[in-house]
CSV table of C-alpha atoms and ligand atoms in Angstrom, one decimal:
chain,number,residue,atom,x,y,z
A,1,UNK,CA,67.3,-57.4,19.4
A,2,UNK,CA,69.4,-57.4,16.2
A,3,UNK,CA,67.6,-56.8,12.9
A,4,UNK,CA,69.2,-57.2,9.4
A,5,UNK,CA,67.4,-55.4,6.6
A,6,UNK,CA,68.3,-56.2,3.0
A,7,UNK,CA,68.1,-53.9,0.0
A,8,UNK,CA,69.3,-54.6,-3.4
A,9,UNK,CA,67.5,-52.8,-6.2
A,10,UNK,CA,65.9,-49.4,-6.8
A,11,UNK,CA,62.4,-50.2,-5.6
A,12,UNK,CA,63.7,-51.6,-2.3
A,13,UNK,CA,65.1,-48.4,-0.9
A,14,UNK,CA,61.9,-46.4,-0.3
A,15,UNK,CA,60.2,-49.6,1.2
A,16,UNK,CA,62.9,-50.0,3.8
A,17,UNK,CA,63.3,-46.3,4.8
A,18,UNK,CA,60.2,-46.2,7.0
A,19,UNK,CA,61.3,-49.3,8.9
A,20,UNK,CA,64.7,-47.7,9.6
A,21,UNK,CA,62.8,-44.5,10.8
A,22,UNK,CA,60.5,-46.6,13.1
A,23,UNK,CA,63.6,-48.4,14.6
A,24,UNK,CA,65.2,-45.0,15.3
A,25,UNK,CA,62.1,-43.7,17.0
A,26,UNK,CA,61.7,-46.9,19.0
A,27,UNK,CA,65.3,-46.7,20.3
A,28,UNK,CA,65.0,-43.0,21.1
A,29,UNK,CA,61.9,-43.7,23.2
A,30,UNK,CA,63.6,-46.5,25.1
A,31,UNK,CA,66.6,-44.2,25.8
A,32,UNK,CA,64.4,-41.4,27.0
A,33,UNK,CA,62.4,-43.9,29.1
A,34,UNK,CA,65.6,-45.3,30.7
A,35,UNK,CA,66.8,-41.7,31.5
A,36,UNK,CA,63.4,-41.2,33.2
A,37,UNK,CA,63.9,-44.3,35.3
A,38,UNK,CA,61.7,-46.6,33.4
A,39,UNK,CA,63.3,-50.0,33.1
A,40,UNK,CA,62.4,-51.5,29.8
A,41,UNK,CA,64.5,-54.5,28.9
A,42,UNK,CA,67.8,-53.7,27.2
A,43,UNK,CA,66.9,-56.5,24.8
A,44,UNK,CA,64.3,-54.2,23.3
A,45,UNK,CA,66.9,-51.8,22.1
A,46,UNK,CA,67.3,-52.6,18.4
A,47,UNK,CA,70.6,-52.9,16.7
A,48,UNK,CA,70.0,-52.5,13.0
A,49,UNK,CA,72.3,-53.6,10.2
A,50,UNK,CA,71.6,-52.5,6.7
A,51,UNK,CA,72.9,-54.9,3.9
A,52,UNK,CA,73.0,-53.7,0.3
A,53,UNK,CA,73.5,-56.6,-2.1
A,54,UNK,CA,74.6,-54.3,-4.9
A,55,UNK,CA,72.1,-55.7,-7.4
A,56,UNK,CA,71.7,-52.0,-8.5
A,57,UNK,CA,75.0,-50.2,-8.3
A,58,UNK,CA,74.8,-47.1,-10.5
A,59,UNK,CA,74.8,-43.7,-8.8
A,60,UNK,CA,71.4,-43.0,-10.4
A,61,UNK,CA,69.9,-46.4,-9.6
A,62,UNK,CA,71.1,-46.6,-6.0
A,63,UNK,CA,73.3,-43.9,-4.3
A,64,UNK,CA,71.0,-40.9,-5.0
A,65,UNK,CA,68.1,-42.8,-3.2
A,66,UNK,CA,70.2,-43.0,-0.1
A,67,UNK,CA,70.8,-39.2,0.0
A,68,UNK,CA,67.2,-38.4,-1.1
A,69,UNK,CA,65.6,-40.6,1.5
A,70,UNK,CA,68.1,-39.8,4.3
A,71,UNK,CA,69.0,-43.5,4.5
A,72,UNK,CA,72.2,-44.4,6.5
A,73,UNK,CA,75.1,-45.8,4.4
A,74,UNK,CA,74.8,-49.6,4.2
A,75,UNK,CA,76.7,-51.3,6.9
A,76,UNK,CA,77.6,-54.1,4.6
A,77,UNK,CA,77.8,-54.0,0.8
A,78,UNK,CA,77.9,-57.3,-1.0
A,79,UNK,CA,78.8,-55.8,-4.4
A,80,UNK,CA,77.0,-58.4,-6.4
A,81,UNK,CA,76.1,-56.4,-9.6
A,82,UNK,CA,74.4,-57.7,-12.7
A,83,UNK,CA,74.2,-61.2,-14.1
A,84,UNK,CA,71.7,-63.8,-15.3
A,85,UNK,CA,69.0,-64.6,-12.8
A,86,UNK,CA,70.8,-67.7,-11.6
A,87,UNK,CA,74.2,-66.0,-11.3
A,88,UNK,CA,72.8,-63.0,-9.6
A,89,UNK,CA,70.7,-65.0,-7.1
A,90,UNK,CA,73.5,-67.4,-6.4
A,91,UNK,CA,76.1,-64.6,-5.9
A,92,UNK,CA,73.8,-62.8,-3.4
A,93,UNK,CA,73.2,-66.1,-1.6
A,94,UNK,CA,76.9,-66.9,-1.3
A,95,UNK,CA,77.8,-63.5,0.0
A,96,UNK,CA,74.8,-63.1,2.3
A,97,UNK,CA,75.4,-66.5,3.9
A,98,UNK,CA,78.8,-65.3,5.0
A,99,UNK,CA,77.2,-62.2,6.6
A,100,UNK,CA,74.5,-64.3,8.4
A,101,UNK,CA,77.1,-66.7,9.8
A,102,UNK,CA,79.2,-63.8,11.1
A,103,UNK,CA,76.4,-61.5,12.5
A,104,UNK,CA,74.3,-62.5,15.5
A,105,UNK,CA,70.8,-61.7,14.3
A,106,UNK,CA,67.2,-62.2,15.4
A,107,UNK,CA,65.3,-61.0,12.4
A,108,UNK,CA,66.0,-60.7,8.7
A,109,UNK,CA,63.8,-58.2,6.8
A,110,UNK,CA,63.4,-58.6,3.1
A,111,UNK,CA,61.2,-56.3,0.9
A,112,UNK,CA,59.5,-56.5,-2.4
A,113,UNK,CA,60.1,-59.0,-5.1
A,114,UNK,CA,63.5,-58.6,-6.6
A,115,UNK,CA,66.2,-61.3,-6.9
A,116,UNK,CA,67.9,-60.1,-3.8
A,117,UNK,CA,64.7,-60.5,-1.8
A,118,UNK,CA,64.4,-64.2,-2.6
A,119,UNK,CA,68.1,-64.9,-2.4
A,120,UNK,CA,68.4,-63.5,1.2
A,121,UNK,CA,65.2,-65.1,2.4
A,122,UNK,CA,66.4,-68.5,1.1
A,123,UNK,CA,69.7,-68.1,2.9
A,124,UNK,CA,68.0,-67.1,6.1
A,125,UNK,CA,65.6,-70.0,6.0
A,126,UNK,CA,68.4,-72.6,5.6
A,127,UNK,CA,71.2,-71.0,7.7
A,128,UNK,CA,70.7,-73.3,10.6
A,129,UNK,CA,71.1,-76.5,8.5
A,130,UNK,CA,74.8,-76.3,8.1
A,131,UNK,CA,75.8,-74.9,11.5
A,132,UNK,CA,74.6,-75.0,15.1
A,133,UNK,CA,72.9,-71.6,14.9
A,134,UNK,CA,69.3,-70.6,15.5
A,135,UNK,CA,67.8,-69.3,12.3
A,136,UNK,CA,66.5,-65.8,12.4
A,137,UNK,CA,62.9,-64.9,11.9
A,138,UNK,CA,62.2,-63.9,8.3
A,139,UNK,CA,59.9,-60.9,7.7
A,140,UNK,CA,58.7,-60.2,4.2
A,141,UNK,CA,57.4,-56.7,3.6
A,142,UNK,CA,55.0,-56.5,0.6
A,143,UNK,CA,53.9,-60.1,0.9
A,144,UNK,CA,50.9,-61.7,-0.9
A,145,UNK,CA,50.9,-59.8,-4.2
A,146,UNK,CA,50.2,-62.1,-7.2
A,147,UNK,CA,50.0,-61.4,-10.9
A,148,UNK,CA,49.5,-65.2,-11.5
A,149,UNK,CA,51.8,-64.7,-14.4
A,150,UNK,CA,54.8,-67.1,-14.0
A,151,UNK,CA,56.6,-65.6,-17.0
A,152,UNK,CA,57.5,-62.7,-14.7
A,153,UNK,CA,60.7,-63.4,-12.6
A,154,UNK,CA,59.2,-61.3,-9.8
A,155,UNK,CA,56.2,-63.7,-9.5
A,156,UNK,CA,58.5,-66.6,-8.6
A,157,UNK,CA,60.4,-64.3,-6.2
A,158,UNK,CA,57.0,-63.3,-4.5
A,159,UNK,CA,55.7,-66.8,-4.2
A,160,UNK,CA,58.9,-68.4,-2.9
A,161,UNK,CA,59.8,-65.6,-0.5
A,162,UNK,CA,56.3,-65.7,1.0
A,163,UNK,CA,56.6,-69.5,1.6
A,164,UNK,CA,60.0,-69.1,3.2
A,165,UNK,CA,58.9,-66.3,5.6
A,166,UNK,CA,57.7,-66.4,9.2
A,167,UNK,CA,56.0,-63.0,9.3
A,168,UNK,CA,54.2,-61.7,6.2
A,169,UNK,CA,53.3,-58.0,5.9
A,170,UNK,CA,50.6,-57.4,3.4
A,171,UNK,CA,49.9,-54.1,1.6
A,172,UNK,CA,46.5,-54.7,0.3
A,173,UNK,CA,43.5,-57.0,1.0
A,174,UNK,CA,44.1,-59.1,-2.2
A,175,UNK,CA,47.3,-60.3,-0.5
A,176,UNK,CA,45.3,-61.8,2.4
A,177,UNK,CA,43.2,-63.9,0.0
A,178,UNK,CA,46.2,-65.0,-2.1
A,179,UNK,CA,48.1,-66.2,0.9
A,180,UNK,CA,45.0,-68.0,2.3
A,181,UNK,CA,44.6,-69.8,-1.1
A,182,UNK,CA,48.2,-70.9,-0.9
A,183,UNK,CA,47.8,-72.4,2.5
A,184,UNK,CA,49.9,-69.9,4.5
A,185,UNK,CA,48.8,-70.0,8.1
A,186,UNK,CA,46.7,-66.9,8.9
A,187,UNK,CA,48.6,-66.1,12.1
A,188,UNK,CA,51.7,-65.3,10.1
A,189,UNK,CA,50.0,-62.8,7.9
A,190,UNK,CA,49.6,-59.1,8.9
A,191,UNK,CA,47.8,-56.4,6.9
A,192,UNK,CA,49.7,-53.3,7.8
A,193,UNK,CA,49.6,-51.0,4.8
A,194,UNK,CA,52.3,-49.9,2.5
A,195,UNK,CA,55.8,-48.7,3.4
A,196,UNK,CA,56.4,-47.4,-0.1
A,197,UNK,CA,53.4,-45.1,0.5
A,198,UNK,CA,54.8,-44.1,4.0
A,199,UNK,CA,57.9,-42.8,2.1
A,200,UNK,CA,55.7,-41.1,-0.5
A,201,UNK,CA,53.7,-39.3,2.1
A,202,UNK,CA,56.8,-38.3,4.1
A,203,UNK,CA,58.6,-36.8,1.0
A,204,UNK,CA,55.7,-35.5,-1.0
A,205,UNK,CA,56.1,-31.9,0.1
A,206,UNK,CA,59.9,-32.0,0.0
A,207,UNK,CA,59.7,-33.0,-3.7
A,208,UNK,CA,58.2,-29.6,-4.6
A,209,UNK,CA,61.7,-28.1,-4.0
A,210,UNK,CA,63.1,-30.2,-6.9
A,211,UNK,CA,64.2,-28.2,-9.9
A,212,UNK,CA,63.4,-31.0,-12.4
A,213,UNK,CA,60.5,-29.2,-14.0
A,214,UNK,CA,62.7,-26.2,-14.8
A,215,UNK,CA,65.6,-28.3,-16.0
A,216,UNK,CA,63.2,-30.1,-18.3
A,217,UNK,CA,61.4,-26.9,-19.3
A,218,UNK,CA,58.1,-28.2,-18.2
A,219,UNK,CA,56.9,-25.0,-16.5
A,220,UNK,CA,55.1,-22.0,-17.7
A,221,UNK,CA,56.9,-18.9,-16.5
A,222,UNK,CA,54.6,-16.4,-14.8
A,223,UNK,CA,55.2,-13.5,-17.1
A,224,UNK,CA,54.9,-10.5,-15.0
A,225,UNK,CA,56.5,-11.7,-11.8
A,226,UNK,CA,59.2,-13.8,-13.5
A,227,UNK,CA,58.4,-16.4,-10.9
A,228,UNK,CA,58.1,-20.1,-11.7
A,229,UNK,CA,54.6,-20.9,-13.0
A,230,UNK,CA,52.6,-24.1,-13.1
A,231,UNK,CA,53.7,-27.2,-15.0
A,232,UNK,CA,52.7,-27.5,-18.6
A,233,UNK,CA,50.7,-30.6,-19.4
A,234,UNK,CA,53.0,-33.5,-20.0
A,235,UNK,CA,53.0,-37.3,-19.8
A,236,UNK,CA,55.6,-39.4,-17.9
A,237,UNK,CA,56.8,-42.8,-19.3
A,238,UNK,CA,58.8,-45.6,-17.7
A,239,UNK,CA,59.3,-49.0,-19.5
A,240,UNK,CA,61.9,-51.4,-18.3
A,241,UNK,CA,60.5,-54.9,-18.0
A,242,UNK,CA,62.5,-57.5,-20.1
A,243,UNK,CA,59.3,-58.7,-21.6
A,244,UNK,CA,58.6,-55.2,-22.9
A,245,UNK,CA,62.0,-54.0,-24.0
A,246,UNK,CA,64.1,-57.0,-24.8
A,247,UNK,CA,61.9,-58.1,-27.7
A,248,UNK,CA,62.2,-55.6,-30.6
A,249,UNK,CA,58.7,-56.1,-32.0
A,250,UNK,CA,57.0,-55.7,-28.6
A,251,UNK,CA,59.1,-52.5,-27.8
A,252,UNK,CA,58.3,-51.1,-31.3
A,253,UNK,CA,54.5,-51.8,-30.8
A,254,UNK,CA,54.6,-50.0,-27.5
A,255,UNK,CA,56.3,-47.0,-29.0
A,256,UNK,CA,53.8,-46.9,-31.8
A,257,UNK,CA,51.0,-47.1,-29.3
A,258,UNK,CA,52.4,-43.9,-27.7
A,259,UNK,CA,52.5,-41.8,-30.8
A,260,UNK,CA,49.0,-40.3,-30.6
A,261,UNK,CA,49.7,-39.3,-27.0
A,262,UNK,CA,52.9,-37.7,-28.2
A,263,UNK,CA,51.0,-35.5,-30.6
A,264,UNK,CA,49.0,-34.1,-27.6
A,265,UNK,CA,51.7,-33.6,-25.0
A,266,UNK,CA,55.4,-33.9,-24.6
A,267,UNK,CA,56.2,-37.4,-23.1
A,268,UNK,CA,59.1,-37.6,-20.7
A,269,UNK,CA,60.7,-41.1,-20.9
A,270,UNK,CA,62.8,-41.7,-17.8
A,271,UNK,CA,64.7,-44.8,-19.0
A,272,UNK,CA,66.3,-47.6,-17.1
A,273,UNK,CA,69.9,-48.4,-18.2
A,274,UNK,CA,68.8,-51.6,-19.9
A,275,UNK,CA,66.1,-49.8,-21.8
A,276,UNK,CA,68.6,-47.3,-23.1
A,277,UNK,CA,70.9,-50.2,-24.2
A,278,UNK,CA,68.0,-51.8,-26.2
A,279,UNK,CA,67.1,-48.5,-27.8
A,280,UNK,CA,70.6,-48.3,-29.2
A,281,UNK,CA,70.7,-52.0,-30.1
A,282,UNK,CA,67.4,-51.8,-32.0
A,283,UNK,CA,68.2,-48.5,-33.7
A,284,UNK,CA,65.2,-46.8,-32.1
A,285,UNK,CA,66.9,-43.4,-31.5
A,286,UNK,CA,64.8,-41.7,-34.1
A,287,UNK,CA,61.7,-42.1,-31.8
A,288,UNK,CA,63.2,-39.7,-29.3
A,289,UNK,CA,64.0,-36.0,-29.1
A,290,UNK,CA,67.2,-34.6,-27.9
A,291,UNK,CA,67.6,-34.5,-24.1
A,292,UNK,CA,65.5,-31.6,-22.9
A,293,UNK,CA,68.1,-30.6,-20.3
A,294,UNK,CA,70.6,-30.2,-23.2
A,295,UNK,CA,68.0,-28.2,-25.2
A,296,UNK,CA,67.5,-26.0,-22.2
A,297,UNK,CA,71.2,-25.3,-21.9
A,298,UNK,CA,71.3,-24.4,-25.6
A,299,UNK,CA,68.2,-22.3,-25.1
A,300,UNK,CA,66.4,-24.3,-27.8
A,301,UNK,CA,62.7,-24.2,-27.1
A,302,UNK,CA,61.8,-26.1,-30.3
A,303,UNK,CA,61.1,-29.7,-29.3
A,304,UNK,CA,61.6,-31.7,-32.5
A,305,UNK,CA,60.3,-34.9,-31.0
A,306,UNK,CA,57.5,-35.5,-28.5
A,307,UNK,CA,59.2,-38.4,-26.6
A,308,UNK,CA,62.1,-37.0,-24.6
A,309,UNK,CA,64.5,-39.7,-23.3
A,310,UNK,CA,66.3,-38.9,-20.1
A,311,UNK,CA,68.4,-40.9,-17.7
A,312,UNK,CA,67.1,-42.4,-14.4
A,313,UNK,CA,66.2,-39.8,-11.8
A,314,UNK,CA,66.5,-39.7,-8.0
A,315,UNK,CA,63.6,-40.2,-5.7
A,316,UNK,CA,62.6,-36.6,-5.2
A,317,UNK,CA,63.0,-35.5,-8.8
A,318,UNK,CA,60.9,-38.4,-10.0
A,319,UNK,CA,58.3,-37.8,-7.3
A,320,UNK,CA,58.1,-34.2,-8.5
A,321,UNK,CA,57.6,-35.3,-12.1
A,322,UNK,CA,54.9,-37.8,-11.0
A,323,UNK,CA,53.0,-35.3,-8.9
A,324,UNK,CA,52.8,-32.8,-11.8
A,325,UNK,CA,52.1,-35.2,-14.7
A,326,UNK,CA,48.8,-35.3,-16.6
A,327,UNK,CA,49.2,-39.0,-17.2
A,328,UNK,CA,51.7,-41.7,-16.4
A,329,UNK,CA,52.4,-44.7,-18.7
A,330,UNK,CA,54.5,-47.4,-17.0
A,331,UNK,CA,55.2,-51.1,-16.6
A,332,UNK,CA,56.5,-50.6,-13.0
A,333,UNK,CA,54.7,-52.2,-10.1
A,334,UNK,CA,55.5,-49.4,-7.6
A,335,UNK,CA,54.4,-46.6,-9.8
A,336,UNK,CA,50.9,-48.1,-10.1
A,337,UNK,CA,50.7,-47.6,-6.3
A,338,UNK,CA,52.3,-44.2,-6.2
A,339,UNK,CA,50.0,-42.8,-8.8
A,340,UNK,CA,47.0,-44.2,-6.9
A,341,UNK,CA,48.2,-42.3,-3.8
A,342,UNK,CA,48.8,-39.1,-5.8
A,343,UNK,CA,45.5,-39.4,-7.8
A,344,UNK,CA,47.4,-39.2,-11.2
A,345,UNK,CA,45.9,-41.4,-14.0
A,346,UNK,CA,48.1,-44.4,-14.8
A,347,UNK,CA,48.2,-46.7,-17.8
A,348,UNK,CA,50.0,-50.0,-17.1
A,349,UNK,CA,51.7,-51.5,-20.1
A,350,UNK,CA,51.3,-55.1,-19.1
A,351,UNK,CA,48.5,-57.7,-19.4
A,352,UNK,CA,48.0,-58.0,-15.6
A,353,UNK,CA,48.8,-56.4,-12.3
A,354,UNK,CA,49.7,-58.0,-8.9
A,355,UNK,CA,48.3,-54.8,-7.3
A,356,UNK,CA,44.5,-54.9,-8.0
A,357,UNK,CA,43.7,-52.3,-5.4
A,358,UNK,CA,45.3,-49.7,-7.8
A,359,UNK,CA,42.5,-50.5,-10.3
A,360,UNK,CA,39.7,-51.0,-7.7
A,361,UNK,CA,40.3,-47.9,-5.6
A,362,UNK,CA,43.0,-46.2,-7.5
A,363,UNK,CA,43.8,-44.5,-10.9
A,364,UNK,CA,45.3,-47.5,-12.7
A,365,UNK,CA,44.0,-49.2,-15.9
A,366,UNK,CA,45.6,-52.1,-17.7
A,367,UNK,CA,46.6,-51.1,-21.3
A,368,UNK,CA,48.2,-54.4,-22.3
A,369,UNK,CA,51.0,-54.4,-24.9
A,370,UNK,CA,49.1,-54.0,-28.1
A,371,UNK,CA,49.0,-50.7,-30.0
A,372,UNK,CA,45.2,-50.5,-29.8
A,373,UNK,CA,45.1,-51.5,-26.2
A,374,UNK,CA,47.6,-48.9,-25.1
A,375,UNK,CA,45.9,-46.1,-27.2
A,376,UNK,CA,42.4,-47.0,-25.9
A,377,UNK,CA,43.6,-47.0,-22.3
A,378,UNK,CA,45.4,-43.7,-22.7
A,379,UNK,CA,42.2,-42.1,-24.3
A,380,UNK,CA,40.1,-43.5,-21.4
A,381,UNK,CA,42.4,-42.1,-18.8
A,382,UNK,CA,42.7,-38.6,-20.5
A,383,UNK,CA,38.8,-38.4,-20.3
A,384,UNK,CA,38.8,-39.8,-16.8
A,385,UNK,CA,36.6,-37.8,-14.4
A,386,UNK,CA,36.3,-40.2,-11.4
A,387,UNK,CA,38.6,-39.6,-8.5
A,388,UNK,CA,40.4,-42.3,-6.7
A,389,UNK,CA,40.1,-43.3,-3.0
A,390,UNK,CA,43.1,-44.2,-0.9
A,391,UNK,CA,43.4,-47.9,-0.2
A,392,UNK,CA,42.9,-49.1,3.4
A,393,UNK,CA,45.9,-48.5,5.7
A,394,UNK,CA,47.8,-46.5,3.1
A,395,UNK,CA,48.2,-43.8,5.8
A,396,UNK,CA,51.9,-43.4,6.3
A,397,UNK,CA,51.9,-45.6,9.4
A,398,UNK,CA,53.0,-49.0,7.9
A,399,UNK,CA,56.5,-48.8,9.3
A,400,UNK,CA,55.6,-48.4,13.0
A,401,UNK,CA,52.9,-51.1,12.6
A,402,UNK,CA,55.5,-53.5,11.2
A,403,UNK,CA,58.0,-52.9,13.9
A,404,UNK,CA,55.3,-53.4,16.6
A,405,UNK,CA,54.5,-56.8,15.1
A,406,UNK,CA,58.2,-57.8,14.9
A,407,UNK,CA,58.6,-56.9,18.5
A,408,UNK,CA,55.7,-59.1,19.5
A,409,UNK,CA,57.2,-62.1,17.7
A,410,UNK,CA,60.6,-61.4,19.3
A,411,UNK,CA,59.1,-61.2,22.8
A,412,UNK,CA,57.3,-64.5,22.2
A,413,UNK,CA,60.5,-66.2,20.9
A,414,UNK,CA,62.4,-64.9,24.0
A,415,UNK,CA,59.8,-66.6,26.3
A,416,UNK,CA,60.5,-70.1,24.7
B,501,UD1,C1,65.1,-55.3,-11.1
B,501,UD1,C2,63.9,-56.1,-10.6
B,501,UD1,C3,62.6,-55.6,-11.1
B,501,UD1,C4,62.5,-54.1,-10.7
B,501,UD1,C5,63.7,-53.3,-11.3
B,501,UD1,C6,63.6,-51.9,-11.0
B,501,UD1,C7,64.5,-58.5,-10.5
B,501,UD1,C8,64.2,-59.9,-11.0
B,501,UD1,N1,64.0,-57.5,-11.1
B,501,UD1,O1,65.0,-55.4,-12.5
B,501,UD1,O2,61.6,-56.3,-10.4
B,501,UD1,O3,61.3,-53.6,-11.3
B,501,UD1,O4,64.9,-53.9,-10.7
B,501,UD1,O5,64.6,-51.2,-11.6
B,501,UD1,O6,65.1,-58.4,-9.4
B,501,UD1,N2,71.8,-52.1,-14.7
B,501,UD1,C9,72.7,-51.0,-14.8
B,501,UD1,N3,72.9,-50.4,-13.6
B,501,UD1,C10,72.4,-50.8,-12.4
B,501,UD1,C11,71.5,-51.9,-12.4
B,501,UD1,C12,71.2,-52.5,-13.6
B,501,UD1,O7,73.2,-50.7,-15.8
B,501,UD1,O8,72.6,-50.1,-11.4
B,501,UD1,C13,71.5,-52.8,-16.0
B,501,UD1,C14,72.4,-53.9,-16.3
B,501,UD1,O9,72.6,-53.9,-17.7
B,501,UD1,C15,71.7,-55.1,-15.8
B,501,UD1,C16,70.2,-54.7,-16.2
B,501,UD1,O10,70.2,-53.3,-15.9
B,501,UD1,O11,72.0,-56.3,-16.5
B,501,UD1,C17,69.2,-55.4,-15.3
B,501,UD1,O12,69.4,-55.2,-13.9
B,501,UD1,P1,68.8,-56.3,-12.9
B,501,UD1,O13,69.1,-55.9,-11.5
B,501,UD1,O14,69.2,-57.6,-13.3
B,501,UD1,O15,67.3,-56.2,-13.2
B,501,UD1,P2,66.2,-55.0,-13.4
B,501,UD1,O16,65.7,-55.1,-14.8
B,501,UD1,O17,66.8,-53.7,-13.0
């Protein structure tokens, strides 16, 4: 069997890593079995091709995740880069079509809700219309999530990708209901858990070796021993959605909503490249302190400004910062899930979430995008006593479950 997995943007890499690990384990078992004289079909050996569309291309938005997660280098890089939604989606489609026409393939795996996800699912769905080739099965990992907010580009990507897919892998129970409501046949839908959480659980301990807390001077030194002490209380911030940072007034309101938090703890703002561009463009630099890493090098312990702006971080450094934070304020989807798994209070700076389990079971509250809403949500979370419970099937086994289902579909297709 030949599987093509597609990644494009930062949140895709950790979702695909557990699938690649499961494929490796599957092949190793088959090899071992054949050495021991068991004759499992050679067709069950999986040839895997990893395609990177290049939607994210910076070292810090892409390359570092491959080394942190131990991912193999992409077999094929489409080098698409940035552009408007139409241009980016169209470029991925043009270049991915050439790949699909060249490569014999049985299954195309797409993950999440970024433009690359939709673009490649659409190409795979239509590939047989222009040529005499059988179209591959399309498997969507993280299917069924819905914010019901069509002003988000991701919501279009989610809905359309789900309706193009043959096998839909759902991370939380709300996804089952959403897909049922949209008329997707139940036998295509599989509730398997969350591959992003597989990665989190697999790398949680390793993240402790990160030096990011020391670099950012977020640790108390244990005086007598000179050894590294526990983290000081700090908050972590990520804001990157166009609806939050591209409009000057909205971005300003969010920054004002964060000011009372900044008077309690240092806030570490790990900023997406576009967010940094907007900060410059809108003249918001005065909201932020100097880079703490630079301060540390200059041995300057006086932090003049409570919001410290730093560049994007790799997977392990960011995981270490999440694990040790007192509170996380974000507009990311994935971070709502990761904080739920880690039990760290999270305030989502949006009006909705497509991941309701993070509110029901987890540590997430919706803060909205008004100054009052954000401040109230932060206060509530700082007083929070209740613990979270882990959502169903977020147990680190989603990758193997997904592969088992894909193999079942493949065997069934072989019979016909
Ligand atoms: C994309 C996803 C979003 C996800 C986010 C994670 C879509 C529609 N959106 O949004 O769901 O939460 O990734 O980061 O697919 N840029 C760089 N270097 C890079 C990548 C981007 O500088 O490596 C800058 C460019 O100015 C680019 C802008 O970021 O124009 C936006 O990148 P793009 O991939 O279009 O969307 P994201 O906002 O990153």
